[in-house]
CSV table of N, CA, C and O in Angstrom, one decimal:
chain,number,residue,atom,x,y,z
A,1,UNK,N,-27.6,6.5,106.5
A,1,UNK,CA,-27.7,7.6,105.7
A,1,UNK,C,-26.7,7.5,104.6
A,1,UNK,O,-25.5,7.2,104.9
A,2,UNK,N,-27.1,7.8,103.2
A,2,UNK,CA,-26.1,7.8,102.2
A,2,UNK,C,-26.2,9.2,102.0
A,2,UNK,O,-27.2,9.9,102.1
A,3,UNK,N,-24.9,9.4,101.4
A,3,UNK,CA,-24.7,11.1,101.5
A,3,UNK,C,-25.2,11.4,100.1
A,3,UNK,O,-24.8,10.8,99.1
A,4,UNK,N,-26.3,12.9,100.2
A,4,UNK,CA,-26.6,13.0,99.0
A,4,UNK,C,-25.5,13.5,97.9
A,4,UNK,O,-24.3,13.7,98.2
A,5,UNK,N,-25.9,13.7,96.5
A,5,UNK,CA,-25.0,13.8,95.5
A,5,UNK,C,-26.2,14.9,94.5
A,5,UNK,O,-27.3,14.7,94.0
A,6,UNK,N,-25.4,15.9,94.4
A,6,UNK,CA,-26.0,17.0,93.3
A,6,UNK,C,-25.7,16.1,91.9
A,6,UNK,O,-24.7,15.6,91.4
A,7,UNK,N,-27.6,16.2,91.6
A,7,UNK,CA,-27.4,15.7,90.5
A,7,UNK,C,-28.0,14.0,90.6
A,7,UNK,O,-28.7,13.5,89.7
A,8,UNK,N,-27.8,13.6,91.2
A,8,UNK,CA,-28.0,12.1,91.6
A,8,UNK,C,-29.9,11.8,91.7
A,8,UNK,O,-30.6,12.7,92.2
A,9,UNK,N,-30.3,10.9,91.1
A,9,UNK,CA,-31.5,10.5,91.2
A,9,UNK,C,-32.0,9.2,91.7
A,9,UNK,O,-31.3,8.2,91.3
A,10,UNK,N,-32.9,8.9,92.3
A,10,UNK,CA,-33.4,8.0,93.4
A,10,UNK,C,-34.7,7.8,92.8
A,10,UNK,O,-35.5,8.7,92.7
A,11,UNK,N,-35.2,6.4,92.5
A,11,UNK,CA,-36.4,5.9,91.9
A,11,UNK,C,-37.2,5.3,93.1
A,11,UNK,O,-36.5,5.0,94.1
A,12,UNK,N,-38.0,5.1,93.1
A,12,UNK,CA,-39.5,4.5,94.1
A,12,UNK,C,-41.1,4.0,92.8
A,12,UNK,O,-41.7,4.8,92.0
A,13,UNK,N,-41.3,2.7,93.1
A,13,UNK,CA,-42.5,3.0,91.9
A,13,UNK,C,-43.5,2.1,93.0
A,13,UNK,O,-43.0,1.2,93.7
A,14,UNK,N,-44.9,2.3,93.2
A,14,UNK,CA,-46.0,1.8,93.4
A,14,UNK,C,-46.9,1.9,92.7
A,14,UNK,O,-47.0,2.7,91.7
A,15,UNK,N,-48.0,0.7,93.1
A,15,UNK,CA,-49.5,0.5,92.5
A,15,UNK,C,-50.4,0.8,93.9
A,15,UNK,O,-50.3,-0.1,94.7
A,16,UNK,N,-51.1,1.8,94.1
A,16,UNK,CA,-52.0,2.1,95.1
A,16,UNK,C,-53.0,1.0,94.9
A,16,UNK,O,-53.3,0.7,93.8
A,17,UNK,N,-53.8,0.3,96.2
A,17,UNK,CA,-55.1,-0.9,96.1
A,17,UNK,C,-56.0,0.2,96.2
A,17,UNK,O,-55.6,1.3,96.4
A,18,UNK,N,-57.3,-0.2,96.1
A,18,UNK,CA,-58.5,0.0,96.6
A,18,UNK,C,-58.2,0.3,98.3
A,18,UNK,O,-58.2,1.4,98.7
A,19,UNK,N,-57.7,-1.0,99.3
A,19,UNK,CA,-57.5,-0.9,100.5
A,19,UNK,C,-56.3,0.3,101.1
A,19,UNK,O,-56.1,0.6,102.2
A,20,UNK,N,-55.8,0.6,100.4
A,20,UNK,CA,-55.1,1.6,100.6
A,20,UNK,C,-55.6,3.0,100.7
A,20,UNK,O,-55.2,3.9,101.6
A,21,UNK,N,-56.6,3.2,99.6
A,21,UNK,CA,-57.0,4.5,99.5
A,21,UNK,C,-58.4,4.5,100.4
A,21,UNK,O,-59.0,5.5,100.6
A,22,UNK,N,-59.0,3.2,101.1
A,22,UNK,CA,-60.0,3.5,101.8
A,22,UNK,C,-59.4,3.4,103.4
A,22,UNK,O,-60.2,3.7,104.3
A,23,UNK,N,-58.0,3.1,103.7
A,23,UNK,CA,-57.2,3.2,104.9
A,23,UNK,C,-57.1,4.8,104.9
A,23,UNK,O,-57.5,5.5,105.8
A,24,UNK,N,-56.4,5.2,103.8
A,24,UNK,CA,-56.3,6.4,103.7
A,24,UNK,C,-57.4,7.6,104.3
A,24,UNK,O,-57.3,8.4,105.3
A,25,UNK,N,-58.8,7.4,103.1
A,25,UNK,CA,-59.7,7.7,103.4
A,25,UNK,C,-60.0,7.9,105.6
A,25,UNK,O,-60.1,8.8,106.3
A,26,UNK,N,-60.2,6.8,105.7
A,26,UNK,CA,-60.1,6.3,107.3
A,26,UNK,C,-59.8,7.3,107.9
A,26,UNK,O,-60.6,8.1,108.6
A,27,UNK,N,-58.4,7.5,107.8
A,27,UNK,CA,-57.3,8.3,108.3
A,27,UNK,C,-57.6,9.9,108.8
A,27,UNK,O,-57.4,10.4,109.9
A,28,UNK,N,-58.1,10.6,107.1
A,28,UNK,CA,-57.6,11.1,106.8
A,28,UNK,C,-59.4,12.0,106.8
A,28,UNK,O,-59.2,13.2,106.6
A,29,UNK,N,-60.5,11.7,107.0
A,29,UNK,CA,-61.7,11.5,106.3
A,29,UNK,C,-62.2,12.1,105.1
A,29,UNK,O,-63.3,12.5,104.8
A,30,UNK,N,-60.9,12.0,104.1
A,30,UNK,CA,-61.4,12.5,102.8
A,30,UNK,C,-61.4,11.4,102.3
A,30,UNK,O,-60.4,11.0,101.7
A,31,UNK,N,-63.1,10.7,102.3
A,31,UNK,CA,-64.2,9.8,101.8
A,31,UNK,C,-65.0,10.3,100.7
A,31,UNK,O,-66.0,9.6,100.5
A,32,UNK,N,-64.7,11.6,99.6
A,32,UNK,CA,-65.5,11.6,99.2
A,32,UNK,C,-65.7,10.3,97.7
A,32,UNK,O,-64.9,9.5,97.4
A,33,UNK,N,-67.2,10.7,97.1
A,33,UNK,CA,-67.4,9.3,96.7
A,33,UNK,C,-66.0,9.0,95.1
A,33,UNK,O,-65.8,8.0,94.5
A,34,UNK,N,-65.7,9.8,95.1
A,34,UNK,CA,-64.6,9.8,93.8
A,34,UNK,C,-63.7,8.9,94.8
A,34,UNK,O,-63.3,7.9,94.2
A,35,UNK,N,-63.4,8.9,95.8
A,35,UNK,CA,-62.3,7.9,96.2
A,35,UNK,C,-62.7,6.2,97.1
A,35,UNK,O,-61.9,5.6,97.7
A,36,UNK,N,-64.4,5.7,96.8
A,36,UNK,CA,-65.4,5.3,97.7
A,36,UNK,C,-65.9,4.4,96.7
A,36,UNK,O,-65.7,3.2,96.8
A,37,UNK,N,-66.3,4.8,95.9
A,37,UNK,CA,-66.9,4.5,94.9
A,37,UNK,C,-66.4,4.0,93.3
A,37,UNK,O,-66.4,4.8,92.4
A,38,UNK,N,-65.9,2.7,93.0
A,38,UNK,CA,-65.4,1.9,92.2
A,38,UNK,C,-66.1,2.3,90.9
A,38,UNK,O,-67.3,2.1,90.7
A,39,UNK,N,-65.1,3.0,89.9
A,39,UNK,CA,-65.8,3.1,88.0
A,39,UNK,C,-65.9,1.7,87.6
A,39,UNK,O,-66.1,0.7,88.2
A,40,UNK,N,-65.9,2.2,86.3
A,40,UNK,CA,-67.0,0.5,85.3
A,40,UNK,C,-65.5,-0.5,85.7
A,40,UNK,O,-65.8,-1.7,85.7
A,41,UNK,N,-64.3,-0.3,85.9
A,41,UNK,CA,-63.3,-0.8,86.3
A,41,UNK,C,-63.0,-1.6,87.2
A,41,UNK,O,-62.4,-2.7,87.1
A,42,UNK,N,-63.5,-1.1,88.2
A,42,UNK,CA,-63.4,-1.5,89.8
A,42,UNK,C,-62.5,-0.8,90.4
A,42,UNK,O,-61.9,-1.0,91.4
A,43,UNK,N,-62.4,0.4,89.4
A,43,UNK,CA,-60.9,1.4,90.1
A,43,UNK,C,-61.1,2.8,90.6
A,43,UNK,O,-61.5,3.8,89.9
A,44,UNK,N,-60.7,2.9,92.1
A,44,UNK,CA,-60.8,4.4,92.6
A,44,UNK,C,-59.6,5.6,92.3
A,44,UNK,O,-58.4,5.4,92.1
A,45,UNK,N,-60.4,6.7,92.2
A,45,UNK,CA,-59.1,7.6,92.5
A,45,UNK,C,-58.7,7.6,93.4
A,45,UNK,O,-59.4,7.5,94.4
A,46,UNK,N,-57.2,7.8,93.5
A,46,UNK,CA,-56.7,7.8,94.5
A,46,UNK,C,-56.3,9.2,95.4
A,46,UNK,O,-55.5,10.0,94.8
A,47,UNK,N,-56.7,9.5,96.5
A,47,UNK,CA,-56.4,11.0,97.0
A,47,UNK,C,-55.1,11.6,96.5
A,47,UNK,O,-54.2,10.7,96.3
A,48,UNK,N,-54.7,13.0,96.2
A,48,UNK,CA,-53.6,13.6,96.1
A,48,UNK,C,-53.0,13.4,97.3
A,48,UNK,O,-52.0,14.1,97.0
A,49,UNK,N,-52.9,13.1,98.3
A,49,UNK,CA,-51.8,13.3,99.5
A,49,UNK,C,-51.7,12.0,99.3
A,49,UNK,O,-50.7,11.7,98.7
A,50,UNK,N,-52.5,11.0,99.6
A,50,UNK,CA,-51.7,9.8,99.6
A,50,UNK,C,-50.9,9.8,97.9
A,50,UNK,O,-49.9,9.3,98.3
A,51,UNK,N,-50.7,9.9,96.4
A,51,UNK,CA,-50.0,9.8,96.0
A,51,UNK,C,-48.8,10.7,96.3
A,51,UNK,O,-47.7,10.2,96.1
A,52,UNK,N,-49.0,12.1,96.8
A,52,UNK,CA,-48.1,12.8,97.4
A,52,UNK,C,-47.0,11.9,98.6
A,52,UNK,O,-46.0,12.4,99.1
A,53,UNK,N,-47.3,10.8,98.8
A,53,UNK,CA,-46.2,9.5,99.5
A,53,UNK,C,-45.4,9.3,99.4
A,53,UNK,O,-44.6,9.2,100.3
A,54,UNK,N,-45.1,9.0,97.7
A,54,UNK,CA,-44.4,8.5,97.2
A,54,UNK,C,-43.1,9.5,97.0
A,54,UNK,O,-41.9,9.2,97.2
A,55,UNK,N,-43.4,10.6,96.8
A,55,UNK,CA,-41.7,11.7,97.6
A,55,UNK,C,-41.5,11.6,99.1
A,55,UNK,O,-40.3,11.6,99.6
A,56,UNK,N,-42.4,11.4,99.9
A,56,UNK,CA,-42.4,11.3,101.1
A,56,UNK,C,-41.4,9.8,101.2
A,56,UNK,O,-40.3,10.0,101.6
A,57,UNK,N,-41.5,9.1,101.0
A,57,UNK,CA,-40.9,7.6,100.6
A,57,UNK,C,-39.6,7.2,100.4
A,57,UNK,O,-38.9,6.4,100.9
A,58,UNK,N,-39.2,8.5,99.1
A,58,UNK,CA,-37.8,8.8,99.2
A,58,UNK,C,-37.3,9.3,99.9
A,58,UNK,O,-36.1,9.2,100.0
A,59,UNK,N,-37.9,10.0,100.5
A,59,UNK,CA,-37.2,11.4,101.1
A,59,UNK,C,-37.1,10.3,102.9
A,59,UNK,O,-36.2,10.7,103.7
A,60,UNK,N,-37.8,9.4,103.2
A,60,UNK,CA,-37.8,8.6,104.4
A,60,UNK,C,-36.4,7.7,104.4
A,60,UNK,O,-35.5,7.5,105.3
A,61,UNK,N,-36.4,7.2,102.9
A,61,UNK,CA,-35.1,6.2,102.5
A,61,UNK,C,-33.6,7.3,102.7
A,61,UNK,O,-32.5,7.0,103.1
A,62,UNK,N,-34.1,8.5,102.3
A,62,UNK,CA,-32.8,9.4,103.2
A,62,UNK,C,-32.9,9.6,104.1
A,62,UNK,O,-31.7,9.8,104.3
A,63,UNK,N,-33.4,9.6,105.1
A,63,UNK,CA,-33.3,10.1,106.6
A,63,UNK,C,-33.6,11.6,106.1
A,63,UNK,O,-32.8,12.3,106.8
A,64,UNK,N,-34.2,12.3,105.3
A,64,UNK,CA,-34.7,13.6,105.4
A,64,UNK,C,-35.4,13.9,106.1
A,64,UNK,O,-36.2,13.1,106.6
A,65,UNK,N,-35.3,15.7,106.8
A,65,UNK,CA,-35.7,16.6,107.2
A,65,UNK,C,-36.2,17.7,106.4
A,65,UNK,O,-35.6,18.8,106.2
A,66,UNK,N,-37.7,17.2,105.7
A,66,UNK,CA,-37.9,18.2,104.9
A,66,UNK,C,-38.3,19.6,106.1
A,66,UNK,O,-38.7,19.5,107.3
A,67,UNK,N,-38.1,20.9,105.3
A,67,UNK,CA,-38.2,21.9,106.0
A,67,UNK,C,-39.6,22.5,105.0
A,67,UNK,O,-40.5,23.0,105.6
A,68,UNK,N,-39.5,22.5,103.4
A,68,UNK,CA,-40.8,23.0,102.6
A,68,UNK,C,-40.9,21.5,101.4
A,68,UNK,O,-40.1,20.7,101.0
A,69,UNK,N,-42.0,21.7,101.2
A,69,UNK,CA,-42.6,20.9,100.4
A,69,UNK,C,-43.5,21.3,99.2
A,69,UNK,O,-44.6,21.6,99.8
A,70,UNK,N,-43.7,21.5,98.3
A,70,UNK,CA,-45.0,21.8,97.0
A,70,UNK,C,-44.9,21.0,95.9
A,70,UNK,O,-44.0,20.4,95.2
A,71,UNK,N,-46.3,21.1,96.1
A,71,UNK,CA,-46.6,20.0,95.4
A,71,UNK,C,-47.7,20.3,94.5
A,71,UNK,O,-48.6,20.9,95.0
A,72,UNK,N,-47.9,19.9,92.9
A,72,UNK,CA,-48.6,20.3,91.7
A,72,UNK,C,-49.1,18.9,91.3
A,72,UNK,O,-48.3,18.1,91.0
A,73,UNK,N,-50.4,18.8,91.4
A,73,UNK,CA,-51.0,17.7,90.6
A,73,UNK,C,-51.8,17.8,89.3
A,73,UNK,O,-52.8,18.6,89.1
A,74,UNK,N,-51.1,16.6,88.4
A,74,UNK,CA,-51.1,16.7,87.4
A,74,UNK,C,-52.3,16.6,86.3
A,74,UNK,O,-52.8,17.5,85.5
A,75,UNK,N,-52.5,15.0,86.6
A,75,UNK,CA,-53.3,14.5,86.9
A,75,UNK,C,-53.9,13.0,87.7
A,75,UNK,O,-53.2,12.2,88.2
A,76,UNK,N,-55.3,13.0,87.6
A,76,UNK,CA,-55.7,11.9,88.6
A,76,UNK,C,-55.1,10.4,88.8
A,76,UNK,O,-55.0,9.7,87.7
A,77,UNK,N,-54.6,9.6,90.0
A,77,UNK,CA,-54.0,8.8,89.8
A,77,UNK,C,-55.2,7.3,90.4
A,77,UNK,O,-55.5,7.3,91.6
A,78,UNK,N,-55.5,6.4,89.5
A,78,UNK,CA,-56.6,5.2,90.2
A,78,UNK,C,-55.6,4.4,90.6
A,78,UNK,O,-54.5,4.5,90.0
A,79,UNK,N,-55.8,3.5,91.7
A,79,UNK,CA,-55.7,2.3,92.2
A,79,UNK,C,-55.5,1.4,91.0
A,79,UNK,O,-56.2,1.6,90.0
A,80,UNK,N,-54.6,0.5,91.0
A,80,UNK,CA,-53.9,-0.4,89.8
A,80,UNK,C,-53.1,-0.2,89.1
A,80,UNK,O,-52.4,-1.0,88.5
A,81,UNK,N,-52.9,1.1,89.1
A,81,UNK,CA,-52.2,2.2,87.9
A,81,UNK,C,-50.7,2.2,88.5
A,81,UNK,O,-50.4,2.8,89.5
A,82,UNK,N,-49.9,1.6,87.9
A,82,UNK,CA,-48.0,2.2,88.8
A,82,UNK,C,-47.7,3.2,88.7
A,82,UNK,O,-47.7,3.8,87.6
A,83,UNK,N,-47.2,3.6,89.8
A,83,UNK,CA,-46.5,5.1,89.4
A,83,UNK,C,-45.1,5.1,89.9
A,83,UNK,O,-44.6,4.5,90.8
A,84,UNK,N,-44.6,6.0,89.1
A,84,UNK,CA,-43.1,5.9,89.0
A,84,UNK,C,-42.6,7.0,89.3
A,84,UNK,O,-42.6,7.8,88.4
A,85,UNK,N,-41.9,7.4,90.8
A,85,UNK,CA,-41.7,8.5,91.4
A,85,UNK,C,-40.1,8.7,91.0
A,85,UNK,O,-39.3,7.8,91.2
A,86,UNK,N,-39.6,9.7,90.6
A,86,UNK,CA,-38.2,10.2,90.7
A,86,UNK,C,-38.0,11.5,91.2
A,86,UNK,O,-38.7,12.5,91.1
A,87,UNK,N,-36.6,11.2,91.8
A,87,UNK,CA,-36.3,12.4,93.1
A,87,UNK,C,-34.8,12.8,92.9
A,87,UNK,O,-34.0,12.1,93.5
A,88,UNK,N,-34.6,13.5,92.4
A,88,UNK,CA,-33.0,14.4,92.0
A,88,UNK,C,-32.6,15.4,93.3
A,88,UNK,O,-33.4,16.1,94.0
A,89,UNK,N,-31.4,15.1,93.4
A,89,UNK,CA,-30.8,16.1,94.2
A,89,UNK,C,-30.6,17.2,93.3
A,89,UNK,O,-30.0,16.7,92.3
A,90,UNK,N,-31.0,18.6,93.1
A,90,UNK,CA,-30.6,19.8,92.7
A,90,UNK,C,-29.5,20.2,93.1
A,90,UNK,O,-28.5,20.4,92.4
A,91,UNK,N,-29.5,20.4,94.2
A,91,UNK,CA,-28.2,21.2,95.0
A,91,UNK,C,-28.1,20.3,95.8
A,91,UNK,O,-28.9,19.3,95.8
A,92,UNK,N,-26.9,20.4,96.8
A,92,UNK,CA,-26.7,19.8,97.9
A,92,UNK,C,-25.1,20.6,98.4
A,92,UNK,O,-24.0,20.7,97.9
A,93,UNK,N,-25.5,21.2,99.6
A,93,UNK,CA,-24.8,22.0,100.2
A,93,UNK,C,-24.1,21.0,101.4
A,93,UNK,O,-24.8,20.4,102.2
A,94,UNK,N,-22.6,21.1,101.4
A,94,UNK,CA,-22.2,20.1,102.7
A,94,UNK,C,-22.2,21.2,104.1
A,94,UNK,O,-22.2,22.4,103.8
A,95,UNK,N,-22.2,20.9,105.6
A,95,UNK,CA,-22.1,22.0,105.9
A,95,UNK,C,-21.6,20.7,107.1
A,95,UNK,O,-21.9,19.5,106.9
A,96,UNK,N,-20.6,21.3,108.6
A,96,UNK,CA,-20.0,20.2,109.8
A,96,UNK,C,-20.9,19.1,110.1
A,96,UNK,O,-20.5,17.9,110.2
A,97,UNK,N,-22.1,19.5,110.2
A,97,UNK,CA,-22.7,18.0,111.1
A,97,UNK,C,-24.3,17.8,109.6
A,97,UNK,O,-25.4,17.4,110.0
A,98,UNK,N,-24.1,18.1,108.4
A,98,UNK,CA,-25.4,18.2,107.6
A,98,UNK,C,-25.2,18.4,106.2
A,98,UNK,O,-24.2,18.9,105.6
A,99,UNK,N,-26.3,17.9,105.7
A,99,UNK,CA,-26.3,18.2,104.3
A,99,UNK,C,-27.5,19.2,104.1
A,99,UNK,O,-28.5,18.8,104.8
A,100,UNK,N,-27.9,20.6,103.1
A,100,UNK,CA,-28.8,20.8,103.0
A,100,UNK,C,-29.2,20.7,101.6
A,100,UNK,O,-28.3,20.8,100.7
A,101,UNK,N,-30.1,20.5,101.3
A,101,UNK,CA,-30.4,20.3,99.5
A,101,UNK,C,-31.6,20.6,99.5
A,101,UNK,O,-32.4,20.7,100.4
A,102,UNK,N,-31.7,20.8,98.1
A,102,UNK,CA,-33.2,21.0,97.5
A,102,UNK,C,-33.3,20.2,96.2
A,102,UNK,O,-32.5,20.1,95.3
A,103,UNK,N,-34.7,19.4,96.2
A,103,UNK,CA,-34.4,18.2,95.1
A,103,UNK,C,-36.1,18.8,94.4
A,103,UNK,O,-37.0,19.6,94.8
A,104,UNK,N,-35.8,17.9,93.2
A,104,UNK,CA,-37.4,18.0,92.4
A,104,UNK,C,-37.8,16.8,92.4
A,104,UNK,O,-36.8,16.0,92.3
A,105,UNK,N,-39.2,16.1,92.5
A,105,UNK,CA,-39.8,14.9,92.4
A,105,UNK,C,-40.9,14.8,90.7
A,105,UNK,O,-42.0,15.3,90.4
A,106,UNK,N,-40.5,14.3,90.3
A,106,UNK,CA,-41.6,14.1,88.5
A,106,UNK,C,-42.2,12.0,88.9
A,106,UNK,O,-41.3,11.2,88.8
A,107,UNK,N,-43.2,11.6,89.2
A,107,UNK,CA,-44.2,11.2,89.5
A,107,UNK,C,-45.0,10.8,88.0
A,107,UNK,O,-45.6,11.7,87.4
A,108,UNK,N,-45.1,9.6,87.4
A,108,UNK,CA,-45.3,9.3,86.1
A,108,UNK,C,-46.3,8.2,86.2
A,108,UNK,O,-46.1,7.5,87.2
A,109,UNK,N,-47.3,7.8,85.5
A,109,UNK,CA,-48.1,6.8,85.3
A,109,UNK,C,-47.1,6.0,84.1
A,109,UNK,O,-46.1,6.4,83.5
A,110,UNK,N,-47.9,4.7,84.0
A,110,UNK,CA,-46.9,4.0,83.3
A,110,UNK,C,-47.2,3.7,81.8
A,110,UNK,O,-46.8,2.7,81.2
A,111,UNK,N,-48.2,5.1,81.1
A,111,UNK,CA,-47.9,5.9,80.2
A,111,UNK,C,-47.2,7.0,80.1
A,111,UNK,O,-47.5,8.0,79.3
A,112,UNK,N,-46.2,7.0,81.1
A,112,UNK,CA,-45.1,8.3,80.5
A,112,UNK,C,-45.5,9.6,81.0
A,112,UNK,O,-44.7,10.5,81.0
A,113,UNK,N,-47.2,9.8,81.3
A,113,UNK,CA,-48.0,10.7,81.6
A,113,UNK,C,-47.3,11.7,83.6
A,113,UNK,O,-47.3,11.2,84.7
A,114,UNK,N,-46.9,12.7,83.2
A,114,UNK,CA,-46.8,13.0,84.8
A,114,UNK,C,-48.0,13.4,85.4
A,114,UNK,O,-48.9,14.2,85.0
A,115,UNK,N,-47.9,12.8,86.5
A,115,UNK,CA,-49.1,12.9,87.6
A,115,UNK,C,-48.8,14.0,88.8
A,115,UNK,O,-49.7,14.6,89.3
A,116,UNK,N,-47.9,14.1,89.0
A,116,UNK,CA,-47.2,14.8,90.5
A,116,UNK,C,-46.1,15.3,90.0
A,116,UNK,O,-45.4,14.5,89.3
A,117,UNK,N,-45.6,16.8,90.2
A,117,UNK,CA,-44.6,17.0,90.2
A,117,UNK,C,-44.2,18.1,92.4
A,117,UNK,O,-45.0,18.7,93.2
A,118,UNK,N,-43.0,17.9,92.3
A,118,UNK,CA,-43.1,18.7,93.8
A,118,UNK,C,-41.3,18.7,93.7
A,118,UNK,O,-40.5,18.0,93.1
A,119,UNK,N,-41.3,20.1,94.7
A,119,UNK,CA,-39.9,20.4,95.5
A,119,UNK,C,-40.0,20.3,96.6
A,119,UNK,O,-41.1,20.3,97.2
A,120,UNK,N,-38.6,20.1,96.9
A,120,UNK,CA,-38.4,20.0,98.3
A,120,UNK,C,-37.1,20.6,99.1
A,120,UNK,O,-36.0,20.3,98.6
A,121,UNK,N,-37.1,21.3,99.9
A,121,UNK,CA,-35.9,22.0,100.8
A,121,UNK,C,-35.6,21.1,101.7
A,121,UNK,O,-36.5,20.3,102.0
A,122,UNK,N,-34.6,21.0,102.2
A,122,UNK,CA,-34.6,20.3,103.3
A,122,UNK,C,-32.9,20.0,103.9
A,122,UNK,O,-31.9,20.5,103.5
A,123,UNK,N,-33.1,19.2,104.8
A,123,UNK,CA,-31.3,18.5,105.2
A,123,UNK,C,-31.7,16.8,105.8
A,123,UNK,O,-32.6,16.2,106.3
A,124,UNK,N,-30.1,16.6,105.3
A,124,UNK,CA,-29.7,15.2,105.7
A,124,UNK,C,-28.5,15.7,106.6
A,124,UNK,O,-27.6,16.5,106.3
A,125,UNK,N,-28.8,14.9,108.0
A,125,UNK,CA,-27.9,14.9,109.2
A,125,UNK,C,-26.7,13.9,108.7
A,125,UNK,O,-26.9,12.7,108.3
A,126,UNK,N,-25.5,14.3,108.8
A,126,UNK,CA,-24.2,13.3,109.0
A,126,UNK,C,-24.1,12.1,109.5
A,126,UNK,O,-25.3,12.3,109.9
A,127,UNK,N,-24.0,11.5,109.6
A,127,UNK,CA,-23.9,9.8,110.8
A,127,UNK,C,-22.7,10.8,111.4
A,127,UNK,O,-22.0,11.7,111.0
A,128,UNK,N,-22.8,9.9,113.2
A,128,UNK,CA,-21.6,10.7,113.8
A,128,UNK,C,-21.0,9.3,114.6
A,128,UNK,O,-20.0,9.3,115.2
């Protein structure tokens, strides 16, 4: 666990495959054909919850306990496309055995374009 820092920001960037969003799909059974079916490209949209990951991602690399989550989609993100998640501590409250904070996530294609934005409440446990 590294102790959060008000103010501090934490980057994560991925390219979602084709096989990713049809594991997804699998998973999850939202198959519909926008996520199934390859444009003149060979590229799918990719579900909102699986890009919704990529705060999930950061928030794993903390040892977070998110307690709320919301999340606003921007717009649509295809398979090939990188996206570039950033995750700020807002606050961060110390407290004996915890940290609690609330951070913001901005989620960018790699035209600068935001795709995802979301908050998050939550706590980071101490190491003991």
């Amino acid at each position: 666990m590294t102790q959060p820092i008000e103010g501090e920001t934490r980057t994560y960037e991925r390219t979602f495959t084709v096989e990713d969003v049809q594991q997804f799909a699998d998973l999850t059974g939202d198959d519909q054909s926008r996520h199934t079916e390859p444009d003149e490209d060979g590229r799918v949209m990719v579900q909102g919850l699986l890009t919704a990951t990529l705060p999930t991602k950061l928030g794993s690399d903390n040892e977070v306990l998110a307690s709320t989550m919301e999340f606003n989609f921007h717009r649509p993100v295809y398979t090939g496309e990188p996206i570039t998640c950033r995750s700020t501590f807002d606050t961060v409250e110390e407290r004996e055995d915890r940290y609690e904070f609330t951070s913001n996530v901005v989620c960018e294609n790699a035209d600068g374009e935001t795709v995802l934005t979301s908050s998050t409440n939550g706590l980071i446990w101490k190491d003991k």
